[in-house]
mmCIF file of C-alpha atoms in Angstrom:
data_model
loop_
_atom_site.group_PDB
_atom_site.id
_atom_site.type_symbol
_atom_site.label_atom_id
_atom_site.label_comp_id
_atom_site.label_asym_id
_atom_site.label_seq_id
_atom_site.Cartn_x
_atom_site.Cartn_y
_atom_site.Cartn_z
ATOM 1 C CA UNK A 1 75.675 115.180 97.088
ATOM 2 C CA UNK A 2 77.337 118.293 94.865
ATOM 3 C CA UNK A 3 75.694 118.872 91.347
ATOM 4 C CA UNK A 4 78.084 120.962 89.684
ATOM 5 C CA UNK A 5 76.383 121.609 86.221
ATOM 6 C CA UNK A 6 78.343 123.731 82.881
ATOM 7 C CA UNK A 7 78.416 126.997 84.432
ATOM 8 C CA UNK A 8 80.071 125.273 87.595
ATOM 9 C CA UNK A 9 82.114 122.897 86.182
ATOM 10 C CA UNK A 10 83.873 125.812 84.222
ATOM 11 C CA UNK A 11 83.541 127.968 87.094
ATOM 12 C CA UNK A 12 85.252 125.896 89.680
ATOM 13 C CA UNK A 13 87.994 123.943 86.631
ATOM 14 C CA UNK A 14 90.663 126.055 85.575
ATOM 15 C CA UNK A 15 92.758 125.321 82.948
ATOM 16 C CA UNK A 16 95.553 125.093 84.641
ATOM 17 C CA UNK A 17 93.881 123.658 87.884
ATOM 18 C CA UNK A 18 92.723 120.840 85.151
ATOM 19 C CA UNK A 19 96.424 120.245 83.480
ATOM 20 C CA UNK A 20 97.861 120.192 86.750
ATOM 21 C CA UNK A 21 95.165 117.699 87.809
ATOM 22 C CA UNK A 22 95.893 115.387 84.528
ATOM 23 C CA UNK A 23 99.435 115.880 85.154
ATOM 24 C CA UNK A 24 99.418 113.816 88.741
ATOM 25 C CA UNK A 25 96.783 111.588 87.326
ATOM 26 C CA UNK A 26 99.486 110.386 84.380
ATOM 27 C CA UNK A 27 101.994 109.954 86.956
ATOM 28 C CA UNK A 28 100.018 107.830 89.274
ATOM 29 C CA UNK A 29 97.879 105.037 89.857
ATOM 30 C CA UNK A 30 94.571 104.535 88.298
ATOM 31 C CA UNK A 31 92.304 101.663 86.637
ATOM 32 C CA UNK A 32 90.971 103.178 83.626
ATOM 33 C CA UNK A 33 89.592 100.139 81.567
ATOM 34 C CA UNK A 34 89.192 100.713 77.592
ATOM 35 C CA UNK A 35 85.960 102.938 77.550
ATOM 36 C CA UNK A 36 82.912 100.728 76.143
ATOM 37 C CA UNK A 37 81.925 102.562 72.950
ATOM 38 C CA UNK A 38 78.677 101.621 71.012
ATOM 39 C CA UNK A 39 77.405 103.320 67.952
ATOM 40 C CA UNK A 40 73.828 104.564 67.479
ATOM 41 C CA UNK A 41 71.392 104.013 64.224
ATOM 42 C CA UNK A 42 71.247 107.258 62.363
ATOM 43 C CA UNK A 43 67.545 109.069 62.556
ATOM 44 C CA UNK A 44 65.947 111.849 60.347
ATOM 45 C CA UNK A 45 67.256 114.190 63.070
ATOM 46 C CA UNK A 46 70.817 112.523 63.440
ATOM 47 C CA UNK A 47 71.657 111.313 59.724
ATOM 48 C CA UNK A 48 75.000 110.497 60.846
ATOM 49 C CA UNK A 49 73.861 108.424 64.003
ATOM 50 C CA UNK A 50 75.296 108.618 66.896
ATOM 51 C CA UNK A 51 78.407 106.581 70.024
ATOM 52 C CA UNK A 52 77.057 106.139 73.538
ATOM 53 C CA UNK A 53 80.428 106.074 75.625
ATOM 54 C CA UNK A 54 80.885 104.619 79.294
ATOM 55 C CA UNK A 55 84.063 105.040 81.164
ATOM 56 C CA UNK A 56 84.854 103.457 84.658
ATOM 57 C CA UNK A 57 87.887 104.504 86.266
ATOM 58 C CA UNK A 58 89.182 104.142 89.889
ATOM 59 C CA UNK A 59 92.458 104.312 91.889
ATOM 60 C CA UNK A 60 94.425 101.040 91.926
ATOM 61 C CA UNK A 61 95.358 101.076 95.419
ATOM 62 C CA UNK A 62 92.733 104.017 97.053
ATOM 63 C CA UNK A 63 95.275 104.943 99.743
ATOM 64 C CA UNK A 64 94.558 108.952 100.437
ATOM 65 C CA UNK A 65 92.458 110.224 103.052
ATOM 66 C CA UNK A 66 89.436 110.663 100.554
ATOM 67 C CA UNK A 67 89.670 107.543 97.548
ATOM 68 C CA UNK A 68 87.097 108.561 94.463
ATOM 69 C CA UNK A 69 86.012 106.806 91.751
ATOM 70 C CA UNK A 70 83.547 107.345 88.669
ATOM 71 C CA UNK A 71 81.964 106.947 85.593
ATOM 72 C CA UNK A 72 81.061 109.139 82.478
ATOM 73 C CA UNK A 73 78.292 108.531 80.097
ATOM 74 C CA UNK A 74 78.353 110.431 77.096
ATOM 75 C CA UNK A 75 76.573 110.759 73.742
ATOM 76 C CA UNK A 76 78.548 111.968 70.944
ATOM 77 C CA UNK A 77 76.186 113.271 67.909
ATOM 78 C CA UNK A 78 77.744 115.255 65.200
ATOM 79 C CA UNK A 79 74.930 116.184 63.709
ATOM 80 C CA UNK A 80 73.776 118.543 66.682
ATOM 81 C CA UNK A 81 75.228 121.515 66.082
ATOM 82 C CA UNK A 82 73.419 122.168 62.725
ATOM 83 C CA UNK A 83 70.123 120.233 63.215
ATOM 84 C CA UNK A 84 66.643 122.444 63.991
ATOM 85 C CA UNK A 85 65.927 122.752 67.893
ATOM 86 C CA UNK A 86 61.893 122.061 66.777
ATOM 87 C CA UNK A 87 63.356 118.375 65.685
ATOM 88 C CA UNK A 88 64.610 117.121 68.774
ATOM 89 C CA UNK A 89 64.852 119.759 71.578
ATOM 90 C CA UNK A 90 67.960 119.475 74.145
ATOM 91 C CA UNK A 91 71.489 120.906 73.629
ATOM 92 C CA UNK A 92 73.106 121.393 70.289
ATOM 93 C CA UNK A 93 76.840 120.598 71.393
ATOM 94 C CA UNK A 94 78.257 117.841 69.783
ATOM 95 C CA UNK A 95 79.450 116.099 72.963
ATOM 96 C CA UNK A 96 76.951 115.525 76.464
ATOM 97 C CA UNK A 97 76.591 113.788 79.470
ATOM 98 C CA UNK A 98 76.839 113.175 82.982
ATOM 99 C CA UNK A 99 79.891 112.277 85.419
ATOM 100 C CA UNK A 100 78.815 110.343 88.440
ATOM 101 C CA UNK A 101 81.798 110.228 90.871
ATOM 102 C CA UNK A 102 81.572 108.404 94.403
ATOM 103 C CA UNK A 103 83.475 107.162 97.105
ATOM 104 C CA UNK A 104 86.259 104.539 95.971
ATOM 105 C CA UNK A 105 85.901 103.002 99.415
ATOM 106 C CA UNK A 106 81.824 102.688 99.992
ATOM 107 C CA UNK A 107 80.372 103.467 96.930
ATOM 108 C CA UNK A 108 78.558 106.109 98.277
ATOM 109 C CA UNK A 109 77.885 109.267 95.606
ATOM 110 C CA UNK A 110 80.004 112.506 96.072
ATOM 111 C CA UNK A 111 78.850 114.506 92.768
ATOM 112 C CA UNK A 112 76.898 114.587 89.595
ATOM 113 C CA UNK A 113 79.097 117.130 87.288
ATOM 114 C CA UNK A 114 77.821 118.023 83.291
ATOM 115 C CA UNK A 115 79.627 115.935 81.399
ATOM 116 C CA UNK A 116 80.256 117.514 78.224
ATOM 117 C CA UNK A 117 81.620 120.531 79.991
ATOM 118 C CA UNK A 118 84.201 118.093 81.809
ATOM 119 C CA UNK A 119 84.833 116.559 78.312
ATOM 120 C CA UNK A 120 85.632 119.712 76.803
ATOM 121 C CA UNK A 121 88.050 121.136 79.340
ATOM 122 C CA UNK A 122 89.877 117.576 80.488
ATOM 123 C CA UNK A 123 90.373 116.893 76.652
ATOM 124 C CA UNK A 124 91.729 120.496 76.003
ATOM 125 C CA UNK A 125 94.121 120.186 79.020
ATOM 126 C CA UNK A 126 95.494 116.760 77.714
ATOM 127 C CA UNK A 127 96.070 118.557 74.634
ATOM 128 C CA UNK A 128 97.931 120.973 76.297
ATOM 129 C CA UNK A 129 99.724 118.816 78.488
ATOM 130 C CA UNK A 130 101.491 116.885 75.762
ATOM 131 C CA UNK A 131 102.290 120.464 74.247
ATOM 132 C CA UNK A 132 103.789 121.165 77.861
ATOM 133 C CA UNK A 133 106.641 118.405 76.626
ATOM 134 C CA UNK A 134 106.508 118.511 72.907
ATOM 135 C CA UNK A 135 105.928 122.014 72.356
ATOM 136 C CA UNK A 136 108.675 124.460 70.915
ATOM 137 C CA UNK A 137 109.418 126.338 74.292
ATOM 138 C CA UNK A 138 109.179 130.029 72.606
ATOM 139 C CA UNK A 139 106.185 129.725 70.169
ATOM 140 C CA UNK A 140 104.597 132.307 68.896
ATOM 141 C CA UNK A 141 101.583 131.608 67.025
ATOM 142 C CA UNK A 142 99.165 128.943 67.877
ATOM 143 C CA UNK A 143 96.723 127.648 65.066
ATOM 144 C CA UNK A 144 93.440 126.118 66.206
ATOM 145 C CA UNK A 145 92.179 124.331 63.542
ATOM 146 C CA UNK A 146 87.692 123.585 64.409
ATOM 147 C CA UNK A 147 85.199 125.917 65.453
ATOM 148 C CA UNK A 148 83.108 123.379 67.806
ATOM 149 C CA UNK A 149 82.223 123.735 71.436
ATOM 150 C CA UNK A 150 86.317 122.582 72.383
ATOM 151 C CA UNK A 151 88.221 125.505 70.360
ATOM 152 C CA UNK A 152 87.449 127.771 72.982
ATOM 153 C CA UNK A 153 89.089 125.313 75.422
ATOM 154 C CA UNK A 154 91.776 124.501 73.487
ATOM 155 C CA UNK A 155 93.181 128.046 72.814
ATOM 156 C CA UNK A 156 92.444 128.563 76.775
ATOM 157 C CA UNK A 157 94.578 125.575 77.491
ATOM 158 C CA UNK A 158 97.539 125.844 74.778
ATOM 159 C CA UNK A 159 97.587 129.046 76.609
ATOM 160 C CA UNK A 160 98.665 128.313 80.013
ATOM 161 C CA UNK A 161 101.370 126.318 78.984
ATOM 162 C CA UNK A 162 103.085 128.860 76.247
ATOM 163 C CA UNK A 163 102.655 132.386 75.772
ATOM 164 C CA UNK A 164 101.798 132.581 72.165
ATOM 165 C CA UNK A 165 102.038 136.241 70.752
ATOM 166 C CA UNK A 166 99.272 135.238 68.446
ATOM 167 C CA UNK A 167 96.111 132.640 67.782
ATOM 168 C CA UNK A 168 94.926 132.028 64.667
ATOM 169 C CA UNK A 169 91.345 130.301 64.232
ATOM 170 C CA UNK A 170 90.309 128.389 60.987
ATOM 171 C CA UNK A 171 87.098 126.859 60.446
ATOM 172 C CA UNK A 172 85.483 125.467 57.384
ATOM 173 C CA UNK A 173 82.826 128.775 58.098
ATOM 174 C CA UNK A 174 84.703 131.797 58.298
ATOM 175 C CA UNK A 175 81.579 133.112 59.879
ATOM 176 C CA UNK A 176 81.751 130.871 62.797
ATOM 177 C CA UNK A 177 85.478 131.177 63.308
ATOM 178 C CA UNK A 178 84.506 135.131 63.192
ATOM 179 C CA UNK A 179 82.010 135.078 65.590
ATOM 180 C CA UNK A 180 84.498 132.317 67.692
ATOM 181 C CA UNK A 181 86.993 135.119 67.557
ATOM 182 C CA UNK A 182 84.833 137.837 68.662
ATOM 183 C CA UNK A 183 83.587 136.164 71.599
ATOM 184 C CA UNK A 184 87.255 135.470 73.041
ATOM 185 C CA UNK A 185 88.151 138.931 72.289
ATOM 186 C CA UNK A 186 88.489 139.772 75.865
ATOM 187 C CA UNK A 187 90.527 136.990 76.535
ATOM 188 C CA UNK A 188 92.689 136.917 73.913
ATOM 189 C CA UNK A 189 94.800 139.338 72.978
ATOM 190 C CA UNK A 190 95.696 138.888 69.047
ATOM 191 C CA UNK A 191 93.390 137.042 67.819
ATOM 192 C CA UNK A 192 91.626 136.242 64.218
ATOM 193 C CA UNK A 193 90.242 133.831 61.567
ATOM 194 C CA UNK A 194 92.679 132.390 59.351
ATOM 195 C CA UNK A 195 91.880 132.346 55.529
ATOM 196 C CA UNK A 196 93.909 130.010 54.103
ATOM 197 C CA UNK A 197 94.555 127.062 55.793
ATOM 198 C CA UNK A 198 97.740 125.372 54.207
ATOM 199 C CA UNK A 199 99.394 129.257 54.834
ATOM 200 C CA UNK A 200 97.999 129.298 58.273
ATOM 201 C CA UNK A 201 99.987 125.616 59.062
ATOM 202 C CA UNK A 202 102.993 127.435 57.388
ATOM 203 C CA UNK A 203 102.818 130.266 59.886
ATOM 204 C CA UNK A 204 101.981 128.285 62.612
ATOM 205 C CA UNK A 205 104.289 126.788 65.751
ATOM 206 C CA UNK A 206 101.576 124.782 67.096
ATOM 207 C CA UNK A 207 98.850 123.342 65.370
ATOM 208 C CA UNK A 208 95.834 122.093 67.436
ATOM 209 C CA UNK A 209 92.864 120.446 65.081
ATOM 210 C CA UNK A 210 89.739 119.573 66.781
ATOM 211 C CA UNK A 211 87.042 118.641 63.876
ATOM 212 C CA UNK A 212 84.905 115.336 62.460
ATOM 213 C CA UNK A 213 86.931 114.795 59.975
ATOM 214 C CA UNK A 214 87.083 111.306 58.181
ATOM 215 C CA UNK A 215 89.860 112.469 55.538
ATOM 216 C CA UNK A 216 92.734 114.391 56.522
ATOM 217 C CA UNK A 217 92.856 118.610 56.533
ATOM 218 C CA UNK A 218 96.386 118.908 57.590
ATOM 219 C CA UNK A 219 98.678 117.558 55.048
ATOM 220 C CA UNK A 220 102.168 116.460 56.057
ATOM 221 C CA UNK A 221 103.803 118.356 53.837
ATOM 222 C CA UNK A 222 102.382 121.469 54.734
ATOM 223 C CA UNK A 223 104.385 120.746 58.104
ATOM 224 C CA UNK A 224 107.431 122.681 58.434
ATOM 225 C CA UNK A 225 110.704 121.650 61.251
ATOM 226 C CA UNK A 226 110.338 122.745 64.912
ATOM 227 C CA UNK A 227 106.515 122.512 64.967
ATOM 228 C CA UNK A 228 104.128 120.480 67.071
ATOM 229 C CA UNK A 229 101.134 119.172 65.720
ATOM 230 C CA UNK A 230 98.008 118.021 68.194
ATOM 231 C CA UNK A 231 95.314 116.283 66.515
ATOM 232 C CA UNK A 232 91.678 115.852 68.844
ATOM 233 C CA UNK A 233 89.032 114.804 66.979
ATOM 234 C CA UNK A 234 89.607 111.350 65.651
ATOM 235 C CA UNK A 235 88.190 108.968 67.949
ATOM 236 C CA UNK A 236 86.722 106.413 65.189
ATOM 237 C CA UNK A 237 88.419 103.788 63.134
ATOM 238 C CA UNK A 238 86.821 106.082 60.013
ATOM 239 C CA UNK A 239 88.093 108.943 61.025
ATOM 240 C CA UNK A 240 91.285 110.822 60.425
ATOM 241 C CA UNK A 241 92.629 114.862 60.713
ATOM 242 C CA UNK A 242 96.336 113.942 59.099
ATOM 243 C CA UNK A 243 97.873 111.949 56.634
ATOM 244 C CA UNK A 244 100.880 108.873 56.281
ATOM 245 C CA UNK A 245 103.371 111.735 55.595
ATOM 246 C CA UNK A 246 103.002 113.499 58.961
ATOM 247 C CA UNK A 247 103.526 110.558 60.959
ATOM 248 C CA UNK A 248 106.283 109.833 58.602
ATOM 249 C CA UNK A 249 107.923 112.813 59.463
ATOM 250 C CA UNK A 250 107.049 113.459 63.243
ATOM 251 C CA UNK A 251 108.252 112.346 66.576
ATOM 252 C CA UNK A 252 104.819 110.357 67.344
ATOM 253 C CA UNK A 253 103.187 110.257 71.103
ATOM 254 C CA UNK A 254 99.970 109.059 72.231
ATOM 255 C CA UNK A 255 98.135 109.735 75.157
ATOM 256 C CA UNK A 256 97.455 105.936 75.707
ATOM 257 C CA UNK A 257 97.026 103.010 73.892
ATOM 258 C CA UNK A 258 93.484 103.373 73.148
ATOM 259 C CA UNK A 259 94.695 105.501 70.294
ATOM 260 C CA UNK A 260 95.833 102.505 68.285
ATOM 261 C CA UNK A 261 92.583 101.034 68.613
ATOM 262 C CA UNK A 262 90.047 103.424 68.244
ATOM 263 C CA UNK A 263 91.263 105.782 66.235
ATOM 264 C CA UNK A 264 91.841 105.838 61.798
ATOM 265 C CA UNK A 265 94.497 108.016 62.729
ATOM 266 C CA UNK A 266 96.659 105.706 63.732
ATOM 267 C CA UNK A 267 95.136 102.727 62.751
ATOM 268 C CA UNK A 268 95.460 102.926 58.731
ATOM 269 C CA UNK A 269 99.315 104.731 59.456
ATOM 270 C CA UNK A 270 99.994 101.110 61.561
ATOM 271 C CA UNK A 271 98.477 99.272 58.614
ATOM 272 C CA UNK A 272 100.223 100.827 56.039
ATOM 273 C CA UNK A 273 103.471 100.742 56.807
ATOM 274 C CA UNK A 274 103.700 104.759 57.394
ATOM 275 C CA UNK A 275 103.994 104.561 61.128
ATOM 276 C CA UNK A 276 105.696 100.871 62.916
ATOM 277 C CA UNK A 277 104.622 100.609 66.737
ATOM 278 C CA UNK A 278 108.265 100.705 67.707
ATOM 279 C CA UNK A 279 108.266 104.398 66.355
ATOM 280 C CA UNK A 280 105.624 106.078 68.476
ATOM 281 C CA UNK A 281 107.634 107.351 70.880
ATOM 282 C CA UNK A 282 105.462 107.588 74.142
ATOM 283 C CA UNK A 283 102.377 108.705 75.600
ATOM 284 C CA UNK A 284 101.352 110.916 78.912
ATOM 285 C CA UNK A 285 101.690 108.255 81.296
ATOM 286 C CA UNK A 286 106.130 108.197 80.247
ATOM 287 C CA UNK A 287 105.821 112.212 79.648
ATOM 288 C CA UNK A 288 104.336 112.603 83.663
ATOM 289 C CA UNK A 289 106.315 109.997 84.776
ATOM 290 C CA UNK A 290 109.647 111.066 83.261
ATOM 291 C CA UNK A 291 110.269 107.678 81.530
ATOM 292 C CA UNK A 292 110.402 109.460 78.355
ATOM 293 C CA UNK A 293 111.821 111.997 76.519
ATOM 294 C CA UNK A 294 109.450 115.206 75.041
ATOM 295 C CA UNK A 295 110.987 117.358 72.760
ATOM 296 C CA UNK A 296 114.654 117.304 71.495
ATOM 297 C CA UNK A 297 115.969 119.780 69.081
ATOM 298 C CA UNK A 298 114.678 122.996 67.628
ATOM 299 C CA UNK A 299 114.443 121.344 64.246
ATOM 300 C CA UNK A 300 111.639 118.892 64.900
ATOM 301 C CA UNK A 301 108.473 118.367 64.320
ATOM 302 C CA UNK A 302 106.351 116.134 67.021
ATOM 303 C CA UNK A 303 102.944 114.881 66.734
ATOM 304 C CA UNK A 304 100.602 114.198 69.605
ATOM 305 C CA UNK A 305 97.457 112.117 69.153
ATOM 306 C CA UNK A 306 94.705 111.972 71.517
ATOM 307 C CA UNK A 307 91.547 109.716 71.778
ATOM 308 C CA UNK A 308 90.761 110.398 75.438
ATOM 309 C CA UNK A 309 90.976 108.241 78.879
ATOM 310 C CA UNK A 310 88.600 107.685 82.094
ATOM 311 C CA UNK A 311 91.742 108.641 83.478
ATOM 312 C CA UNK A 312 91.389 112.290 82.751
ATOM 313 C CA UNK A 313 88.061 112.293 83.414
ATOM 314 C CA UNK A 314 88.771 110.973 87.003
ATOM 315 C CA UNK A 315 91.577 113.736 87.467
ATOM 316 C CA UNK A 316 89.366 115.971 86.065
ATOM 317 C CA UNK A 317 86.163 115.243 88.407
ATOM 318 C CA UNK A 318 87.954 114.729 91.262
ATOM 319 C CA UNK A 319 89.868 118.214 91.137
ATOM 320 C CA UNK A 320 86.481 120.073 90.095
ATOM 321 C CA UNK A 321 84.859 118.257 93.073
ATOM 322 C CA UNK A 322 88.092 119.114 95.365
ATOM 323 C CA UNK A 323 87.882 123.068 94.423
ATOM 324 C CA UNK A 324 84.013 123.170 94.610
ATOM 325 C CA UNK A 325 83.725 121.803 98.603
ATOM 326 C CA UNK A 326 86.567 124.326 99.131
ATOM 327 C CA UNK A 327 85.164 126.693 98.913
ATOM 328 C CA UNK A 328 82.001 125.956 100.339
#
């Protein structure tokens, strides 16, 4: 059985390798049930408690050479990345786990892969698979909004779908996004913090916000025509990184619909009136598929929102797994 832990996963998973994988994932066949999501009681060392996720997914009709199937389990604790390593020792990321995949036909284990590093790079290239559609095709500043473990990702993934000219970073800790900045330096080209946040939206094509926030950073009106907003982060009912007047204004997709259940960002637009279900104009598995129309005109603006599938982390997995025994 292959263990591929973070330095593998992220060895062997390139973005591109990973969009491409999400890509034929959307546009086929898989059983990817509603993930099972339980919250956790706070503690002194997690104030703000803590979700345990679980999600199954499998290939409807296994009819390759090589069928796989698998299971994440995850623990999400926000918390982690600023409490003290002499409280409760173990990694500081906000997202970990394991990925157990196996054999869709016996059951019999293929790999163990880390699972926050699969989180982190299938959730960036969903991101940037949407933007593949939805994005303006000649952009040339992208605006990462989050300083956590998935910005990296994120401006590695925007990145192989668009060249952008420029990335800005903006983080509530203009230290972090500093030090963020100067550890892509290699990679990126033009690269740096971003002061002010409503200007940095202004001067922005594509907008990618990956936080914890429960009340919205990105304002609607800051949005201007011909951009693409992709909002990450919300993945609870309490939770929420715009507000009523971007989906107002925006061409709405999803990437399933898991995102009108689990997440405030479309929940309280759906309750309010802002946003009607008839309006959201698609998700990944239409985009892939070609049942549904990305972006239109120059003029505007389209919002993707994003709470996550088993389906990507199958795609995901299985490609990882695929490249690793390759090369073998």
């Amino acid at each position: 059985m292959l263990f591929l832990d973070r330095p593998g996963v992220e060895r062997v998973l390139s973005p591109q390798a990973a969009i491409e994988a999400l890509r034929q994932g959307f546009a086929g066949a898989v059983e990817a049930p509603l993930r099972h999501h339980h919250p956790l009681p706070a503690s002194p060392a997690s104030p703000a408690g803590g979700t345990l996720l679980l999600m199954p997914a499998w290939p409807a009709a296994p009819g390759d050479s090589a069928p796989l199937m698998g299971v994440k389990v995850v623990g999400v604790f926000p918390d982690n990345p600023t409490r003290a390593e002499s409280v409760v020792p173990g990694p500081a990321e906000t997202v970990s786990g394991i990925y157990y995949l196996a054999d869709a036909r016996s059951g019999a284990p293929r790999a163990v892969l880390d699972g926050g590093a699969l989180t982190r790079i299938r959730t960036a290239a969903a991101s940037a698979l949407a933007a593949d559609y939805l994005a303006p095709r000649a952009p040339e500043t992208l605006l990462v909004v989050g300083t956590g473990a998935l910005a990296p990702w994120l401006i590695r993934c925007h990145r192989a779908v668009r060249p952008y000219a420029r990335v800005r970073l903006y983080g509530r800790d203009p230290a972090k996004a500093q030090a963020l900045c100067d550890q892509l330096a290699g990679e990126v080209g033009d690269l740096a913090p971003a002061g002010d946040l409503q200007a940095a939206v202004g001067a922005a094509d594509v907008i990618s916000v990956a936080t914890t926030a429960t009340r919205p950073v990105v304002l609607g009106d800051w949005l201007r025509p011909g951009q693409h907003l992709d909002l990450v982060g919300a993945f609870r009912p309490d939770m929420r990184e715009t507000d009523d007047q971007a989906m107002r204004r925006a061409r709405v997709f999803i990437d399933t619909d898991g995102a009108l259940k689990e997440s405030g960002e479309m929940i309280e637009p759906l309750a309010s009136g802002a946003l009607s279900r008839e309006a959201i104009q698609g998700n990944l598995f239409g985009l892939c598929r070609g049942a549904v129309a990305g972006r239109g005109g120059d003029e505007e603006i389209t919002l993707f929102k994003s709470v996550g599938t088993a389906l990507e982390d199958l795609a995901a997995a299985a490609e990882a797994y695929r490249l690793a025994t390759s090369q073998e």
